[in-house]
Short mmCIF file of C-alpha atoms in Angstrom, two decimals:
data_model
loop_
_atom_site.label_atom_id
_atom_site.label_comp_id
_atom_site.label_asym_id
_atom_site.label_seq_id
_atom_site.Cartn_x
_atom_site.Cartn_y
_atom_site.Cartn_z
CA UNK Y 66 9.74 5.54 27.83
CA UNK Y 67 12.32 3.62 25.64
CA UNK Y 68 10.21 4.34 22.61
CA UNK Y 69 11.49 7.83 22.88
CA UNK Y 70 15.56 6.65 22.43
CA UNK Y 71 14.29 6.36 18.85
CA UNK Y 72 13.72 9.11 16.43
CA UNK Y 73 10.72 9.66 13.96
CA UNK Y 74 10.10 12.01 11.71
CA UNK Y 75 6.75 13.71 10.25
CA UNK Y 76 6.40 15.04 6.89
CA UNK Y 77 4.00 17.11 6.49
CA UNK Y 78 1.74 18.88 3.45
CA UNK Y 79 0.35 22.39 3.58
CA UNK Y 80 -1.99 24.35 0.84
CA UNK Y 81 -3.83 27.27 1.90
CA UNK Y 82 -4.68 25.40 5.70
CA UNK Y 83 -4.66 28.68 7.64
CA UNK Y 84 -8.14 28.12 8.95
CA UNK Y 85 -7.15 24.32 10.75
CA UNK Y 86 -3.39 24.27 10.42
CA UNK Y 87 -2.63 25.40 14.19
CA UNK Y 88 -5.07 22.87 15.60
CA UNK Y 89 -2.76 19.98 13.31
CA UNK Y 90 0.43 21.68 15.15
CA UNK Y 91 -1.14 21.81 18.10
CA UNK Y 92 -1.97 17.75 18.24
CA UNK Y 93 1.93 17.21 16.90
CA UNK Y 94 2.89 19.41 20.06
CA UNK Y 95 0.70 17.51 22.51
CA UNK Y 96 1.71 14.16 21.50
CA UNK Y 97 3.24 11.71 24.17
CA UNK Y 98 5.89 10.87 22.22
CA UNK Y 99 8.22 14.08 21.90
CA UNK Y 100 11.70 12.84 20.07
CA UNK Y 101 10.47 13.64 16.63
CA UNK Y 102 11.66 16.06 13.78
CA UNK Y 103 8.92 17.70 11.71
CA UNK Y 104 9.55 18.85 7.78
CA UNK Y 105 6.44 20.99 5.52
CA UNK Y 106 6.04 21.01 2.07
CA UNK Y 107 3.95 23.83 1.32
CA UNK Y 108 2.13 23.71 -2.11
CA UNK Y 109 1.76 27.76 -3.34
CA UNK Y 110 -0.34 28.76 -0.57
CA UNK Y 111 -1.72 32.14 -0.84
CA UNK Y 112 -3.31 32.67 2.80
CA UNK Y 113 -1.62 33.15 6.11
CA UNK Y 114 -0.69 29.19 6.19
CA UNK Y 115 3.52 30.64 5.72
CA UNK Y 116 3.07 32.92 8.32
CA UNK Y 117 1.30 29.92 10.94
CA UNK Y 118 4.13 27.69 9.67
CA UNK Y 119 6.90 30.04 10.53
CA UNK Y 120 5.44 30.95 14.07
CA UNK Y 121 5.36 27.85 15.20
CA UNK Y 122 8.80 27.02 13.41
CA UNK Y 123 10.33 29.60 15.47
CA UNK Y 124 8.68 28.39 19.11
CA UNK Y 125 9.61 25.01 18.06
CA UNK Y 126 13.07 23.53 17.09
CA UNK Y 127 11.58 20.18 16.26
CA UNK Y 128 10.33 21.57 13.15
CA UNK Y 129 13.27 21.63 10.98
CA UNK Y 130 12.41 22.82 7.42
CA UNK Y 131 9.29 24.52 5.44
CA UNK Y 132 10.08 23.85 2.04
CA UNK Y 133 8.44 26.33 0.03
CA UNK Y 134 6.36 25.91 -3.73
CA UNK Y 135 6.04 28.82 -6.32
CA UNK Y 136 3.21 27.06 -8.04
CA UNK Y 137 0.26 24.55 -7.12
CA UNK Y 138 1.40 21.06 -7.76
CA UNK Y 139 -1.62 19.07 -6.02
CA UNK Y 140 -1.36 17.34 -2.80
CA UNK Y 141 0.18 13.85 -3.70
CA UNK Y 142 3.09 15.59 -5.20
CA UNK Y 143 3.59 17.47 -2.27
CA UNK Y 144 3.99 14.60 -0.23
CA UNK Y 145 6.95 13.43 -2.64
CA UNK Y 146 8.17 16.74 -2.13
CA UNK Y 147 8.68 16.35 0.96
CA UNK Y 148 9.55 12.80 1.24
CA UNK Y 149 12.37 13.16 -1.76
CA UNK Y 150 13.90 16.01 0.69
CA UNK Y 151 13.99 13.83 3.40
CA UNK Y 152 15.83 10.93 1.56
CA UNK Y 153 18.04 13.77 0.57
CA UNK Y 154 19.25 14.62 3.86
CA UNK Y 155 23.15 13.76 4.37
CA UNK Y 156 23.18 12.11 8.02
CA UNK Y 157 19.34 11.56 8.12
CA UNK Y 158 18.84 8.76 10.70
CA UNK Y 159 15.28 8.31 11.67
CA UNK Y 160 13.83 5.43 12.77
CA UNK Y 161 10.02 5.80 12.16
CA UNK Y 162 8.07 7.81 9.56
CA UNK Y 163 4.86 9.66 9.67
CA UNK Y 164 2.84 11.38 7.22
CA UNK Y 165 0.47 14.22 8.26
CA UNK Y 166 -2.12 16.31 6.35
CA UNK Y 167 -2.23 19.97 7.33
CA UNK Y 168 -6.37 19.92 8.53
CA UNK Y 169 -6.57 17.17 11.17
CA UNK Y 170 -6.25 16.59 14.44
CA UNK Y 171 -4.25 13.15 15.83
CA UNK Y 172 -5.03 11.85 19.36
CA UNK Y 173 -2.00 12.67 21.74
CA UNK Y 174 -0.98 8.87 22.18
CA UNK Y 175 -1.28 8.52 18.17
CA UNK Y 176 2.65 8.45 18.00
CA UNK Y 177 3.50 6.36 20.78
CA UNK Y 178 1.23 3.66 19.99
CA UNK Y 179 2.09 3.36 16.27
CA UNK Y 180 5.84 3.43 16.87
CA UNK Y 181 5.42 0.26 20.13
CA UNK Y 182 3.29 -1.46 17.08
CA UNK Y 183 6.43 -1.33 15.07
CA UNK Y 184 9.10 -1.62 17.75
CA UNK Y 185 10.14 -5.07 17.39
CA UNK Y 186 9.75 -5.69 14.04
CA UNK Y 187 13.05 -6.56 12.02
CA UNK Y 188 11.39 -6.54 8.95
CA UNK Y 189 9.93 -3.83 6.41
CA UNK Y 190 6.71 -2.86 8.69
CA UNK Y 191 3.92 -0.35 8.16
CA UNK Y 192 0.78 0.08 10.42
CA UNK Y 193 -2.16 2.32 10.25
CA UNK Y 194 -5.17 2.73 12.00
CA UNK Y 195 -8.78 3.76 11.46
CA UNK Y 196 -10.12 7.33 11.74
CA UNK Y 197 -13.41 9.04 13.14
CA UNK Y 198 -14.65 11.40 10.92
CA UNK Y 199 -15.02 15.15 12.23
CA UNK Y 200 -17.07 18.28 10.30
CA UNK Y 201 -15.55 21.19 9.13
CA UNK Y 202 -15.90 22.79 12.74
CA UNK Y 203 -14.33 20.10 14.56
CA UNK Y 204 -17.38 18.96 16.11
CA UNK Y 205 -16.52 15.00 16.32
CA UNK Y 206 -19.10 13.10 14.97
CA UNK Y 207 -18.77 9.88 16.92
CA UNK Y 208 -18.32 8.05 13.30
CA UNK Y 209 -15.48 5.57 12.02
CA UNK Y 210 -14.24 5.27 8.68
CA UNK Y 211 -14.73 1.54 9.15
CA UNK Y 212 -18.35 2.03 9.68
CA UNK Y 213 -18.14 3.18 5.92
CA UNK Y 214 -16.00 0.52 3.94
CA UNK Y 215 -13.27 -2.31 5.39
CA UNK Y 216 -10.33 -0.94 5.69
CA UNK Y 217 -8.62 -3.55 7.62
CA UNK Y 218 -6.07 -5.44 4.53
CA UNK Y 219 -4.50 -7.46 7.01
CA UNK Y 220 -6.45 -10.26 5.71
CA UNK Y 221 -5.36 -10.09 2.26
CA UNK Y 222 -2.54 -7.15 1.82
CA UNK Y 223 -2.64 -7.96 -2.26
CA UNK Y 224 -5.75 -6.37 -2.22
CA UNK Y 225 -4.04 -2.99 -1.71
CA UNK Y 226 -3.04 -3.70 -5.55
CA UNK Y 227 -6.81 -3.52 -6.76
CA UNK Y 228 -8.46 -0.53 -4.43
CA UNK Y 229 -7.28 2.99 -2.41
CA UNK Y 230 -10.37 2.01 -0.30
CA UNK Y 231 -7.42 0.96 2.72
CA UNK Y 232 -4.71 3.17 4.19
CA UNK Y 233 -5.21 6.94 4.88
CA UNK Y 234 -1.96 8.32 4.73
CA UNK Y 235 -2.36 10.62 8.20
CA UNK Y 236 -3.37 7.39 9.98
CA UNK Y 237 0.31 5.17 9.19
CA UNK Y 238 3.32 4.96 10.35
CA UNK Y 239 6.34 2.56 9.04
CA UNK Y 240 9.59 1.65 9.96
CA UNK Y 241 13.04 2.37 8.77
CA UNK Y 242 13.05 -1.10 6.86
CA UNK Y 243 10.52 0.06 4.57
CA UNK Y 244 11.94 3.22 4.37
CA UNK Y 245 14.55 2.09 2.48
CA UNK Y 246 12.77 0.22 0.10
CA UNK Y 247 10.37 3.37 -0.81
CA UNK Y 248 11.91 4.28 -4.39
CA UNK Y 249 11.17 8.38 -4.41
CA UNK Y 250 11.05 9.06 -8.33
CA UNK Y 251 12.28 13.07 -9.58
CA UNK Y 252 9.40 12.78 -11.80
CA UNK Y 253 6.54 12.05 -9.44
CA UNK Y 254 4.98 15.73 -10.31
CA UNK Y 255 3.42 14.08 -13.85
CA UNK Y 256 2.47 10.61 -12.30
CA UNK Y 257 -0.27 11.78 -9.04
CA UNK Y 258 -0.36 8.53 -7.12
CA UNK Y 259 -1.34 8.70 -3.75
CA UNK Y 260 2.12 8.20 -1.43
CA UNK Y 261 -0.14 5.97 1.13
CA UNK Y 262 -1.40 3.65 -1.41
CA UNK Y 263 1.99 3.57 -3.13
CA UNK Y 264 3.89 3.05 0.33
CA UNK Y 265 1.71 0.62 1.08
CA UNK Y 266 2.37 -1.44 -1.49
CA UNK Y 267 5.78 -1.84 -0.44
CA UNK Y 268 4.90 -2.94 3.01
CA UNK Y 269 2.28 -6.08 1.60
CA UNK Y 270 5.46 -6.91 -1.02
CA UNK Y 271 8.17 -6.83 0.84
CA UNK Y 272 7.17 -7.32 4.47
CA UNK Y 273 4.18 -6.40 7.15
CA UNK Y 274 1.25 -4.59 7.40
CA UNK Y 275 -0.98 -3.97 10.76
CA UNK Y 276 -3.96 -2.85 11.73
CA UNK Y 277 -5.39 -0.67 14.78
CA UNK Y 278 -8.56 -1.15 15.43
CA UNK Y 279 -8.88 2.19 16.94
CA UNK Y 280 -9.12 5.73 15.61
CA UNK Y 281 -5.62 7.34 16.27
CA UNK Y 282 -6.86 10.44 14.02
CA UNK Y 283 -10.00 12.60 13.66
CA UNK Y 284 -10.36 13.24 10.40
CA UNK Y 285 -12.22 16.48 9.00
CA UNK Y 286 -14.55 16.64 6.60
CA UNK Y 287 -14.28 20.06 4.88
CA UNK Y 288 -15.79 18.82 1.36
CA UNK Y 289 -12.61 19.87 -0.11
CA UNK Y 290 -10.65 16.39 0.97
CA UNK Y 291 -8.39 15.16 -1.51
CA UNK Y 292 -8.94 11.53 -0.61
CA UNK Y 293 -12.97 10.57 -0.36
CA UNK Y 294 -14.95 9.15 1.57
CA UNK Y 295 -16.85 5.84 0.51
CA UNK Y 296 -20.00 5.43 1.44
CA UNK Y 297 -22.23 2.11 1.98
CA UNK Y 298 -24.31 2.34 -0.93
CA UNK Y 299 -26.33 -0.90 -0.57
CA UNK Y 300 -27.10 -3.50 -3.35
CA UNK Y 301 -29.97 -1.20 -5.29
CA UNK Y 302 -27.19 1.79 -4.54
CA UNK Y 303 -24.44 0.25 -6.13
CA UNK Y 304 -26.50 -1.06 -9.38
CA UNK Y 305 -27.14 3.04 -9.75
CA UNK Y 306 -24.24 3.98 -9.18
CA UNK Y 307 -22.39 1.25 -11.51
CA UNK Y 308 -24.89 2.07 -14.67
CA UNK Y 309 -24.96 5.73 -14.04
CA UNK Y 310 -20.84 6.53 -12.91
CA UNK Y 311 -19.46 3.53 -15.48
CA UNK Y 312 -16.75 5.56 -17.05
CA UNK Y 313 -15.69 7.11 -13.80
CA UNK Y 314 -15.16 3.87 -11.93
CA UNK Y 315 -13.49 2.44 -15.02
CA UNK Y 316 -11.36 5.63 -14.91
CA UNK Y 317 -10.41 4.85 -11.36
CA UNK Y 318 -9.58 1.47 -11.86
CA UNK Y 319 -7.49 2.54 -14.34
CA UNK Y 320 -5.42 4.90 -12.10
CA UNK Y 321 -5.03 2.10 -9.52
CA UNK Y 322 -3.79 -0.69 -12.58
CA UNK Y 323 -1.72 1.99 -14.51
CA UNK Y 324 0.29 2.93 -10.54
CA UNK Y 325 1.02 -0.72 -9.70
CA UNK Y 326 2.52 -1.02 -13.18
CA UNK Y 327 4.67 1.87 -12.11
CA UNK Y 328 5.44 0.37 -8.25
CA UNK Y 329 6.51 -2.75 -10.00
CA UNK Y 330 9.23 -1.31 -11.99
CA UNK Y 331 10.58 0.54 -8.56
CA UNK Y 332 11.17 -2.74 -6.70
CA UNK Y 333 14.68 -3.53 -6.62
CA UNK Y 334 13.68 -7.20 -6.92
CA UNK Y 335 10.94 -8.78 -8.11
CA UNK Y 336 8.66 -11.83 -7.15
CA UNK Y 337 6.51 -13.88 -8.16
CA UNK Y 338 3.50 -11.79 -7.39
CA UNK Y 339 4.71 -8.71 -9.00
CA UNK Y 340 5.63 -10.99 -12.26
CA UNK Y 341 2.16 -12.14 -12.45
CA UNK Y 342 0.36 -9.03 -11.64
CA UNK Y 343 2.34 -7.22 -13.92
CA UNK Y 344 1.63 -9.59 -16.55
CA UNK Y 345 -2.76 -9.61 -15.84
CA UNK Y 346 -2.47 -6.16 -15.86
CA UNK Y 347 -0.61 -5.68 -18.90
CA UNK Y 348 -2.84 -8.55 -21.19
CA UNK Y 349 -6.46 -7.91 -18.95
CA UNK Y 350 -8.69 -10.69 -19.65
CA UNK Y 351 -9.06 -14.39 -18.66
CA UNK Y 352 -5.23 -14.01 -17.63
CA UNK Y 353 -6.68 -11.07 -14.83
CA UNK Y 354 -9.03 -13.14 -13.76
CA UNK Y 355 -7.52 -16.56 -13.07
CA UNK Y 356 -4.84 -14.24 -11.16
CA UNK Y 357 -7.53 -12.64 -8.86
CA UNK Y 358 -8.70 -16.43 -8.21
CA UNK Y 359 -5.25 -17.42 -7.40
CA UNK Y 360 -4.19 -14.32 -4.83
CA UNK Y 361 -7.86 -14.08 -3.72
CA UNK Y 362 -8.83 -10.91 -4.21
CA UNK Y 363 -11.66 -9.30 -2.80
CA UNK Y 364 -11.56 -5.45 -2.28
CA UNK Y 365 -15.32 -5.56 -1.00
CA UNK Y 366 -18.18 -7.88 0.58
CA UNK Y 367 -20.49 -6.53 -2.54
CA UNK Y 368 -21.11 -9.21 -5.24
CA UNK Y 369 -21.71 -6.38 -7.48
CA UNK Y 370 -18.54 -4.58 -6.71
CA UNK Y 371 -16.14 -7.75 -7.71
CA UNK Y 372 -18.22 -8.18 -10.17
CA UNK Y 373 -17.86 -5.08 -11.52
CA UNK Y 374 -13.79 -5.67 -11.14
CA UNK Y 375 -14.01 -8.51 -12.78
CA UNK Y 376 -15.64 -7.22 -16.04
CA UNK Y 377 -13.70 -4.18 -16.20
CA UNK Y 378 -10.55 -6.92 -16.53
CA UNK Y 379 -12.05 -9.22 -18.79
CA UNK Y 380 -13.08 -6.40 -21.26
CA UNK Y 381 -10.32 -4.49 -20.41
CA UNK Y 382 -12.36 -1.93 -20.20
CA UNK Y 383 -9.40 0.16 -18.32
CA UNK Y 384 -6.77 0.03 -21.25
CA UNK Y 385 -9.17 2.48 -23.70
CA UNK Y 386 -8.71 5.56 -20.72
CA UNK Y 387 -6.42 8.55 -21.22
CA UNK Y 388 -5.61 7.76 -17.19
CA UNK Y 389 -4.20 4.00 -18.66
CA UNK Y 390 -2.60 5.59 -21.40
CA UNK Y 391 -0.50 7.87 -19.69
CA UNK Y 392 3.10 8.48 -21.33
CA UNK Y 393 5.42 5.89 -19.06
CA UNK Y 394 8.58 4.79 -19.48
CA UNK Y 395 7.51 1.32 -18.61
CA UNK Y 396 5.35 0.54 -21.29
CA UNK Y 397 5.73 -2.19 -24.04
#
């Protein structure tokens, strides 16, 4: 195939994965598309997940480098790990980049499809797909994640800027365009942003985004996932859940207004969407909401959900959290 004259690479996080990380290496193995260079960051682990890692290293000259933690830094900041090695290499010369969590399983065209998505795009260019959900025994459950939420942003990408509801990280892929403009900060350990989310957000600023409308990943459901799982909730559901889990989804709105503040001050140039996000974000109020009314955002179908947007950046109910208030070097 000509797909395969290009390289990709696939960076890859590990913490104490003994129990699923061969079936994960297994998939990479399998896939149709073979010219690909795999790197691990592994976070600490204290099981046999080293031992896995350097077995199949050793049967496998693809996979290039395990890059080993002391301590437990938390899964987001392994991906940086990882990624800020990459960036580091001296003649590193991939072409497309892949992201892969150490406990699923990704169908064996999953590589081949993504990178023909991307093939003949010029221009920074990420695409993901949607998942099917899998239990703890890999017993596939015949369920999508966009049975549970929309995760298709291709509609609006701005709305990446006001939700993580969108891209799982094992599901995209992106070109070398948007590799380029991915700042990779030596600080990330104190920030924890998601990389997907964060990537992401370069692809709706400064280029494309697609969609597959296909699962290209089954996704496992141990009950220890970093990332959750939304759930439909229903109108009487998401009264409940907005009077009884107030602070918490004020806290997470919080972490998703406090990292674009931070992803605006890595672009290398600004526009006029980043000036006037950065500017709601930083006053809340009638200023937020004219500016969701202008970019038309709408994270969900549920009145009660923009809704409850909406009054969390009218009261600003997001500035009073410790998770806003976070030390960073950007603020006023």
């Amino acid at each position: 195939m000509a797909i395969n004259q290009n390289k990709a690479v696939i960076m890859m996080t590990t913490y104490n994965g003994a129990k699923y990380v061969e079936e994960q290496l297994n998939s990479l193995e399998n896939q149709t598309f073979h010219n690909w260079d795999l790197y691990i960051s592994d976070d600490g682990s204290s099981d046999q997940t080293l031992q896995i890692l350097e077995k199949y290293m050793a049967q496998d000259d693809r996979i290039k480098k395990i890059l080993h933690h002391s301590d437990h830094h938390g899964a987001f900041n392994n991906f940086y790990n990882v990624m800020r090695y990459v960036k580091s290499l001296p003649n590193e010369n991939y072409q497309y980049f892949f992201y892969c969590d150490q406990d699923d399983i990704w169908i064996n065209e999953k590589m081949a499809i993504e990178i023909e998505r991307l093939a003949d795009e010029a221009q920074p260019s990420l695409c993901y797909s949607d998942l099917e959900f899998m239990t703890a025994e890999g017993k596939d459950t015949k369920t999508k994640m966009s049975e549970s939420t929309n995760i298709d942003v291709t509609g609006n990408p701005y709305n990446l800027f006001f939700s993580y509801r969108y891209i799982w990280g094992t599901t995209m892929a992106h070109n070398r365009q948007l590799w380029e403009q991915v700042y990779v900060d030596e600080n990330t350990e104190k920030y924890n942003m998601s990389h997907d989310n964060y990537i992401g957000k370069y692809a709706a600023m400064t280029g494309k985004i697609k969609f597959i409308d296909r699962p290209l990943v089954l996704y496992r459901r141990t009950g220890n996932n970093v990332s959750g799982t939304p759930g439909n909730y229903g109108k009487l559901g998401m009264l409940k859940r907005l009077f009884t889990k107030l602070p918490q989804i004020v806290n997470q709105h919080a972490a998703v207004y406090w990292d674009d503040l931070y992803f605006i001050e890595t672009l290398s140039k600004q526009n006029d969407f980043s000036t006037e996000l950065q500017v709601a974000l930083n006053n809340g109020g009638i200023k937020s909401l004219r500016f969701l009314k202008k970019y038309g955002i709408k994270t969900s179908d549920s009145v009660i959900s923009n809704a409850s947007i909406k009054t969390i950046l009218l009261f600003k109910l997001y500035k009073n959290t410790k998770t806003f208030k976070r030390n960073m070097k950007f603020q006023n």
